[in-house]
Coordinates of C-alpha atoms in Angstrom, one line a residue:
M24 CA 32.4 75.6 78.5
N25 CA 33.7 71.6 79.2
K26 CA 35.4 69.8 77.5
K27 CA 32.7 67.3 77.2
H28 CA 31.0 70.5 75.3
K29 CA 34.2 71.7 72.9
N30 CA 34.1 67.5 72.2
L31 CA 30.5 67.1 71.2
I32 CA 30.8 69.5 69.2
A33 CA 33.1 69.2 67.0
A34 CA 32.7 66.0 66.8
T35 CA 28.8 66.9 65.9
A36 CA 30.5 70.2 63.3
G37 CA 33.0 66.9 61.8
F38 CA 30.2 64.9 61.3
L39 CA 28.2 68.0 59.6
V40 CA 31.2 68.2 57.0
G41 CA 31.7 65.7 56.3
S42 CA 28.1 63.9 55.3
G43 CA 27.9 67.1 53.7
I44 CA 31.4 66.0 51.5
S45 CA 30.4 62.2 50.7
I46 CA 27.0 63.4 49.5
F47 CA 28.6 65.8 46.9
I48 CA 31.1 63.1 45.6
A49 CA 28.6 60.6 45.3
K50 CA 26.0 63.2 43.9
K51 CA 28.5 64.0 41.0
I52 CA 30.0 60.1 40.6
K53 CA 26.3 59.2 40.1
E54 CA 26.7 62.1 37.5
N55 CA 29.1 60.4 35.7
N56 CA 28.7 58.0 35.5
A57 CA 26.5 58.1 32.8
D58 CA 28.5 59.7 30.4
Q59 CA 31.7 56.5 30.9
I60 CA 28.5 54.7 31.0
L61 CA 28.4 56.0 27.1
E62 CA 32.2 55.3 26.4
T63 CA 32.0 51.5 28.3
V64 CA 28.0 51.6 25.6
K65 CA 30.5 53.0 21.6
E66 CA 33.2 51.4 22.4
T67 CA 31.7 48.5 22.7
L68 CA 29.9 49.4 19.3
S69 CA 32.6 50.8 17.6
A70 CA 33.5 47.2 16.6
Q71 CA 30.6 47.6 14.2
G72 CA 32.0 50.7 12.6
T73 CA 32.7 54.7 12.9
V74 CA 30.9 55.4 16.1
S75 CA 28.9 58.5 16.0
N76 CA 26.1 60.5 17.6
A77 CA 26.0 58.7 20.7
W78 CA 23.7 59.9 23.6
I79 CA 22.6 59.1 26.4
N80 CA 19.4 59.6 29.0
S81 CA 21.3 59.8 32.6
E82 CA 18.6 59.4 34.5
R83 CA 18.8 55.4 35.9
I84 CA 15.3 53.8 35.5
S85 CA 14.4 51.2 36.8
G86 CA 16.0 47.0 35.2
E87 CA 14.4 44.2 37.3
H88 CA 12.8 43.8 33.1
Y89 CA 17.5 42.5 32.2
G90 CA 17.6 41.5 36.0
T91 CA 19.4 44.6 37.5
R92 CA 19.4 46.8 39.5
T93 CA 18.9 49.5 37.0
I94 CA 19.8 50.5 33.6
Y95 CA 20.0 53.7 30.7
N96 CA 18.9 54.1 27.4
G97 CA 20.6 55.6 24.3
G98 CA 21.1 55.9 20.4
A99 CA 24.2 56.1 18.7
N100 CA 24.4 56.9 15.1
I101 CA 27.0 54.0 13.5
T102 CA 29.1 54.3 9.9
S103 CA 30.3 50.7 8.5
D104 CA 33.5 50.4 6.9
Q105 CA 32.0 49.9 3.5
G106 CA 29.9 53.7 3.5
E107 CA 26.3 51.7 5.4
T108 CA 25.1 54.0 8.2
K109 CA 22.5 52.3 10.9
S110 CA 20.6 54.9 14.0
I111 CA 20.3 52.3 16.5
D112 CA 18.7 52.4 20.5
F113 CA 20.6 50.6 23.7
I114 CA 19.0 50.2 27.2
A115 CA 23.1 49.6 28.6
D116 CA 23.6 48.0 32.7
A117 CA 23.9 50.9 34.6
D118 CA 26.7 50.6 36.7
T119 CA 28.7 47.3 34.2
G120 CA 28.0 49.0 31.4
E121 CA 26.3 45.8 30.1
L122 CA 24.2 46.0 26.6
F123 CA 20.8 44.6 27.0
K124 CA 19.8 46.1 24.4
L125 CA 21.1 47.2 21.1
E126 CA 17.9 48.0 18.0
V127 CA 18.8 48.7 13.8
L128 CA 16.3 52.2 13.9
I129 CA 17.4 53.1 10.4
K130 CA 19.9 51.6 8.1
N131 CA 21.1 53.3 4.5

């Protein structure tokens, strides 16, 4: 095997390993992004009271209706300082966590 073939094999192997690592990292970032957006939403909602039982659907959906690429939907319970609890659903930008829609489902 000459030097040219060895270099080609090494370059190909490097490319394949690098591509595999990049795909793995991108997938992990995308998976963790929903958790990060949920934390951002909880921080925003905490101005209204104590946030509990918060959840987010980790599957991105089209946000075309809201003027963005993708969104997440989720929900939470918020208990005010006066003891009033409300269950809410939200829609948030999948990249920034900006709330586009906040709907109160149950108010006690």
